[in-house]
mmCIF file of C-alpha atoms (C1' of nucleotides) in Angstrom:
data_model
loop_
_atom_site.group_PDB
_atom_site.id
_atom_site.type_symbol
_atom_site.label_atom_id
_atom_site.label_comp_id
_atom_site.label_asym_id
_atom_site.label_seq_id
_atom_site.Cartn_x
_atom_site.Cartn_y
_atom_site.Cartn_z
ATOM 1 C CA MET H 257 -17.984 -19.038 -11.551
ATOM 2 C CA VAL H 258 -16.043 -17.365 -8.683
ATOM 3 C CA LYS H 259 -12.458 -18.944 -7.911
ATOM 4 C CA ILE H 260 -10.744 -17.206 -4.715
ATOM 5 C CA LEU H 261 -6.867 -17.601 -5.681
ATOM 6 C CA PRO H 262 -5.381 -20.354 -3.945
ATOM 7 C CA GLN H 263 -2.677 -20.157 -1.261
ATOM 8 C CA SER H 264 0.036 -21.932 -3.901
ATOM 9 C CA PHE H 265 -0.762 -18.342 -5.777
ATOM 10 C CA TYR H 266 1.253 -16.581 -3.464
ATOM 11 C CA SER H 267 3.307 -19.044 -2.795
ATOM 12 C CA ARG H 268 5.828 -18.129 -5.921
ATOM 13 C CA PRO H 269 8.729 -14.974 -6.773
ATOM 14 C CA THR H 270 7.221 -11.925 -5.782
ATOM 15 C CA LEU H 271 7.108 -9.964 -9.019
ATOM 16 C CA SER H 272 5.238 -12.527 -10.327
ATOM 17 C CA VAL H 273 2.712 -12.875 -8.183
ATOM 18 C CA ALA H 274 2.551 -8.325 -7.938
ATOM 19 C CA ARG H 275 1.799 -8.736 -11.705
ATOM 20 C CA GLU H 276 -0.464 -11.361 -11.952
ATOM 21 C CA LEU H 277 -2.718 -9.874 -9.183
ATOM 22 C CA LEU H 278 -3.046 -6.782 -11.254
ATOM 23 C CA GLY H 279 -6.570 -7.278 -13.037
ATOM 24 C CA SER H 280 -7.660 -9.875 -10.028
ATOM 25 C CA ARG H 281 -10.765 -8.973 -7.751
ATOM 26 C CA LEU H 282 -9.501 -7.601 -4.562
ATOM 27 C CA VAL H 283 -13.604 -8.146 -2.104
ATOM 28 C CA ARG H 284 -14.145 -7.554 1.219
ATOM 29 C CA ILE H 285 -17.355 -8.240 3.692
ATOM 30 C CA LEU H 286 -18.167 -5.038 5.384
ATOM 31 C CA ASP H 287 -20.923 -4.960 7.476
ATOM 32 C CA GLY H 288 -21.875 -8.154 5.813
ATOM 33 C CA VAL H 289 -21.757 -6.023 2.267
ATOM 34 C CA ARG H 290 -19.986 -7.407 -0.333
ATOM 35 C CA LEU H 291 -17.761 -4.668 -1.646
ATOM 36 C CA ALA H 292 -14.682 -5.017 -4.428
ATOM 37 C CA GLY H 293 -12.639 -3.567 -6.885
ATOM 38 C CA ILE H 294 -10.143 -4.537 -9.734
ATOM 39 C CA ILE H 295 -6.512 -4.434 -8.327
ATOM 40 C CA THR H 296 -4.724 -1.851 -10.488
ATOM 41 C CA GLU H 297 -1.013 -0.882 -8.931
ATOM 42 C CA ALA H 298 0.830 -3.361 -6.701
ATOM 43 C CA GLU H 299 4.843 -3.392 -5.240
ATOM 44 C CA ALA H 300 6.940 -5.957 -4.793
ATOM 45 C CA TYR H 301 8.850 -5.997 -1.650
ATOM 46 C CA VAL H 302 11.400 -9.097 -1.336
ATOM 47 C CA GLY H 303 13.291 -10.339 1.233
ATOM 48 C CA GLN H 304 16.101 -9.411 3.767
ATOM 49 C CA ASP H 305 18.537 -8.545 0.915
ATOM 50 C CA ASP H 306 15.993 -6.020 0.105
ATOM 51 C CA LEU H 307 16.969 -2.973 1.815
ATOM 52 C CA GLY H 308 13.434 -0.554 0.582
ATOM 53 C CA CYS H 309 11.454 -4.054 2.598
ATOM 54 C CA HIS H 310 10.248 -4.018 6.068
ATOM 55 C CA ALA H 311 12.051 -7.354 6.848
ATOM 56 C CA LYS H 312 15.526 -5.606 5.985
ATOM 57 C CA ALA H 313 16.631 -5.874 9.639
ATOM 58 C CA GLY H 314 14.875 -8.929 10.775
ATOM 59 C CA ARG H 315 11.612 -10.111 12.301
ATOM 60 C CA THR H 316 10.053 -7.768 14.495
ATOM 61 C CA LYS H 317 6.454 -7.579 16.106
ATOM 62 C CA ARG H 318 5.329 -5.196 13.114
ATOM 63 C CA ASN H 319 6.649 -7.559 10.565
ATOM 64 C CA ALA H 320 5.982 -10.602 11.696
ATOM 65 C CA VAL H 321 3.478 -11.899 9.377
ATOM 66 C CA MET H 322 5.749 -11.528 6.145
ATOM 67 C CA PHE H 323 8.134 -13.931 7.621
ATOM 68 C CA GLY H 324 5.148 -16.476 7.939
ATOM 69 C CA PRO H 325 3.243 -18.667 5.251
ATOM 70 C CA PRO H 326 2.454 -17.254 1.807
ATOM 71 C CA GLY H 327 -1.486 -16.175 1.348
ATOM 72 C CA TYR H 328 -2.031 -14.357 4.146
ATOM 73 C CA ALA H 329 -2.613 -9.995 4.640
ATOM 74 C CA TYR H 330 0.302 -8.165 6.014
ATOM 75 C CA VAL H 331 -1.538 -5.350 7.467
ATOM 76 C CA TYR H 332 0.529 -2.195 8.990
ATOM 77 C CA PHE H 333 0.326 1.337 9.901
ATOM 78 C CA THR H 334 2.373 3.971 9.200
ATOM 79 C CA TYR H 335 2.610 8.188 8.891
ATOM 80 C CA GLY H 336 0.856 8.680 12.009
ATOM 81 C CA GLN H 337 -2.546 7.879 10.038
ATOM 82 C CA HIS H 338 -2.777 5.082 7.366
ATOM 83 C CA TRP H 339 -3.453 1.477 7.037
ATOM 84 C CA MET H 340 -1.388 -0.793 4.636
ATOM 85 C CA LEU H 341 -2.833 -3.664 2.756
ATOM 86 C CA ASN H 342 0.011 -6.144 1.631
ATOM 87 C CA ALA H 343 -0.532 -10.074 0.141
ATOM 88 C CA VAL H 344 2.541 -12.304 1.857
ATOM 89 C CA THR H 345 3.780 -13.954 -0.978
ATOM 90 C CA GLU H 346 7.074 -16.968 -1.672
ATOM 91 C CA ASN H 347 7.568 -19.936 1.355
ATOM 92 C CA GLU H 348 8.028 -19.911 5.062
ATOM 93 C CA GLY H 349 10.832 -18.126 7.124
ATOM 94 C CA PHE H 350 10.824 -15.752 3.216
ATOM 95 C CA PRO H 351 9.779 -12.517 4.239
ATOM 96 C CA ALA H 352 8.198 -10.910 1.379
ATOM 97 C CA ALA H 353 4.677 -9.502 -0.050
ATOM 98 C CA VAL H 354 2.789 -7.429 -3.048
ATOM 99 C CA LEU H 355 1.345 -4.056 -1.843
ATOM 100 C CA ILE H 356 -1.895 -3.555 -2.928
ATOM 101 C CA ARG H 357 -1.594 0.174 -4.135
ATOM 102 C CA ALA H 358 -4.905 0.536 -6.224
ATOM 103 C CA ILE H 359 -8.373 -0.552 -6.983
ATOM 104 C CA ASP H 360 -11.094 0.278 -9.489
ATOM 105 C CA PRO H 361 -14.143 -0.778 -7.220
ATOM 106 C CA VAL H 362 -16.841 -2.857 -9.274
ATOM 107 C CA GLU H 363 -19.056 -3.789 -6.167
ATOM 108 C CA GLY H 364 -20.508 -1.748 -3.241
ATOM 109 C CA ALA H 365 -19.264 1.772 -5.268
ATOM 110 C CA ASP H 366 -22.064 3.150 -3.215
ATOM 111 C CA VAL H 367 -20.399 2.534 -0.571
ATOM 112 C CA ILE H 368 -17.176 3.091 -1.257
ATOM 113 C CA SER H 369 -17.727 6.417 -2.809
ATOM 114 C CA LEU H 370 -19.630 6.912 0.846
ATOM 115 C CA ARG H 371 -16.454 5.508 2.559
ATOM 116 C CA ARG H 372 -14.465 8.089 0.810
ATOM 117 C CA HIS H 373 -16.516 11.237 0.766
ATOM 118 C CA GLY H 374 -16.034 11.144 -2.972
ATOM 119 C CA ARG H 375 -12.604 10.602 -3.803
ATOM 120 C CA ASP H 376 -10.729 8.348 -5.556
ATOM 121 C CA THR H 377 -9.065 4.498 -4.306
ATOM 122 C CA ILE H 378 -6.002 5.053 -6.073
ATOM 123 C CA GLY H 379 -3.368 4.826 -3.599
ATOM 124 C CA PRO H 380 -2.692 2.520 -0.932
ATOM 125 C CA ALA H 381 -3.864 4.229 2.201
ATOM 126 C CA LYS H 382 -7.155 4.997 0.085
ATOM 127 C CA LEU H 383 -8.284 2.034 -0.704
ATOM 128 C CA THR H 384 -7.759 0.680 2.768
ATOM 129 C CA MET H 385 -10.220 3.383 3.255
ATOM 130 C CA ALA H 386 -12.426 2.379 0.801
ATOM 131 C CA LEU H 387 -13.190 -0.992 2.366
ATOM 132 C CA GLY H 388 -12.604 -0.491 6.142
ATOM 133 C CA ILE H 389 -8.824 -2.506 6.490
ATOM 134 C CA ASN H 390 -7.152 -2.216 9.277
ATOM 135 C CA GLY H 391 -4.483 -3.855 12.024
ATOM 136 C CA GLY H 392 -7.211 -6.067 12.676
ATOM 137 C CA LEU H 393 -6.938 -8.107 9.755
ATOM 138 C CA ASN H 394 -3.523 -8.360 9.842
ATOM 139 C CA GLY H 395 -2.623 -11.727 9.690
ATOM 140 C CA ALA H 396 -5.932 -12.579 7.967
ATOM 141 C CA GLY H 397 -5.720 -15.336 5.304
ATOM 142 C CA LEU H 398 -6.501 -14.357 1.713
ATOM 143 C CA PHE H 399 -7.088 -17.592 0.004
ATOM 144 C CA GLY H 400 -10.390 -18.503 1.164
ATOM 145 C CA PRO H 401 -13.692 -16.474 2.489
ATOM 146 C CA GLY H 402 -13.417 -17.123 6.493
ATOM 147 C CA SER H 403 -11.843 -13.996 7.257
ATOM 148 C CA GLY H 404 -14.174 -11.301 5.566
ATOM 149 C CA ILE H 405 -10.905 -10.497 3.200
ATOM 150 C CA TRP H 406 -10.003 -12.072 -0.346
ATOM 151 C CA ILE H 407 -8.949 -11.881 -3.499
ATOM 152 C CA GLU H 408 -10.507 -13.396 -6.616
ATOM 153 C CA GLU H 409 -9.051 -14.181 -9.651
ATOM 154 C CA GLY H 410 -10.234 -11.378 -12.190
ATOM 155 C CA PHE H 411 -9.206 -11.241 -15.870
ATOM 156 C CA ALA H 412 -5.215 -11.558 -17.101
ATOM 157 C CA VAL H 413 -3.978 -8.021 -18.055
ATOM 158 C CA SER H 414 -1.398 -8.828 -20.923
ATOM 159 C CA ALA H 415 2.240 -7.626 -20.588
ATOM 160 C CA GLY H 416 1.780 -4.799 -23.028
ATOM 161 C CA ASP H 417 -0.633 -3.459 -21.157
ATOM 162 C CA ILE H 418 1.137 -3.176 -17.513
ATOM 163 C CA ILE H 419 3.584 -0.380 -16.487
ATOM 164 C CA THR H 420 6.804 -1.157 -14.489
ATOM 165 C CA SER H 421 8.811 2.011 -12.191
ATOM 166 C CA PRO H 422 10.716 2.496 -9.387
ATOM 167 C CA ARG H 423 8.523 1.288 -5.873
ATOM 168 C CA VAL H 424 6.964 4.905 -4.262
ATOM 169 C CA GLY H 425 7.943 6.759 -1.151
ATOM 170 C CA LEU H 426 11.468 5.083 -0.637
ATOM 171 C CA TYR H 427 13.419 8.659 0.282
ATOM 172 C CA THR H 428 15.938 7.379 2.374
ATOM 173 C CA VAL H 429 16.148 3.535 1.071
ATOM 174 C CA PRO H 430 19.755 3.072 -0.747
ATOM 175 C CA GLU H 431 20.344 2.685 -4.192
ATOM 176 C CA PRO H 432 19.891 -0.376 -5.993
ATOM 177 C CA TRP H 433 16.726 -0.805 -3.778
ATOM 178 C CA LYS H 434 15.181 2.861 -4.498
ATOM 179 C CA SER H 435 15.304 2.435 -8.189
ATOM 180 C CA MET H 436 14.093 -1.196 -8.816
ATOM 181 C CA PRO H 437 11.093 -1.385 -11.034
ATOM 182 C CA TRP H 438 9.148 -3.318 -8.777
ATOM 183 C CA ARG H 439 5.856 -1.012 -9.258
ATOM 184 C CA PHE H 440 3.452 -2.836 -11.624
ATOM 185 C CA GLN H 441 0.754 -0.907 -13.030
ATOM 186 C CA ILE H 442 -2.290 -1.199 -15.096
ATOM 187 C CA LEU H 443 -1.948 0.778 -18.409
ATOM 188 C CA ARG H 444 -4.937 2.820 -18.682
ATOM 189 C CA ARG H 445 -6.017 3.843 -21.655
ATOM 190 C "C1'" DA B 36 -2.371 20.110 -13.006
ATOM 191 C "C1'" DG B 37 1.016 20.549 -9.923
ATOM 192 C "C1'" DC B 38 4.138 20.866 -5.845
ATOM 193 C "C1'" DA B 39 4.813 21.893 -1.306
ATOM 194 C "C1'" DC B 40 4.087 20.913 3.246
ATOM 195 C "C1'" DG B 41 1.579 19.728 7.651
ATOM 196 C "C1'" DA B 42 -0.789 16.128 10.101
ATOM 197 C "C1'" DT B 43 -0.148 12.627 13.375
ATOM 198 C "C1'" DG B 44 1.010 8.179 16.376
ATOM 199 C "C1'" DC B 45 3.408 3.620 16.240
ATOM 200 C "C1'" DT B 46 8.139 1.327 15.959
ATOM 201 C "C1'" DC B 47 12.051 0.302 16.226
ATOM 202 C "C1'" DT B 48 16.272 2.042 17.670
ATOM 203 C "C1'" DG C 47 13.964 10.263 19.474
ATOM 204 C "C1'" DA C 48 13.871 9.648 14.596
ATOM 205 C "C1'" DG C 49 11.500 7.853 10.783
ATOM 206 C "C1'" DC C 50 7.870 6.395 8.086
ATOM 207 C "C1'" DA C 51 6.007 1.665 1.501
ATOM 208 C "C1'" DT C 52 0.470 8.714 2.773
ATOM 209 C "C1'" DC C 53 -3.219 12.186 2.020
ATOM 210 C "C1'" DG C 54 -5.038 16.114 1.494
ATOM 211 C "C1'" DT C 55 -5.481 20.771 1.138
ATOM 212 C "C1'" DG C 56 -3.476 25.157 -0.569
ATOM 213 C "C1'" DC C 57 -0.975 27.885 -2.698
ATOM 214 C "C1'" DT C 58 1.277 28.784 -7.412
ATOM 215 C "C1'" DT C 59 0.486 28.601 -12.638
#
DNA sequence: AGCACGATGCTCT
DNA sequence: GAGCATCGTGCTT
């Protein structure tokens, strides 16, 4: 029996949510077809004090969803071509989110492979390409089946199987934020 | 297998 | 006008 992660799952410390999203199942209904992948990598972005977080300079049109209630998708466009998927965390008014950085396809792998031209789904923009995620999903609720995207309970990943490291791509972010070990990955054996 | 680089356009200053 | 939570290619080992 399948359980969609409830809004209360996201209404918690972002680091906990990021760790626990590993092993869970990201589901996307695309053209009526169910696609899904196990989340294998995620990063935490934690509030206005975190100078790596988009919310550092306050609320803007782009990051507004992060300031809202938890459990919603924050989808933004970057590098002129890529969409990034985040899950908003913590309480309304505290801007924080988890960036989903990689999935391991488990349903609709044929469709996913076509969409990726046979290439992998390890990378934040790669998985949005694979699942057809774009700005139209910014603000979509992740805790119910209504929006065509949600996250289901998966399997628990033991602490020993989680790799922690600094977040990727924060070239101009000052320390200590640049080096905070807020990237979580499932160890590949 | 790894590194360097160009692409490309939106957002915020 | 600068910068960007990246990707794919092409070149080097």
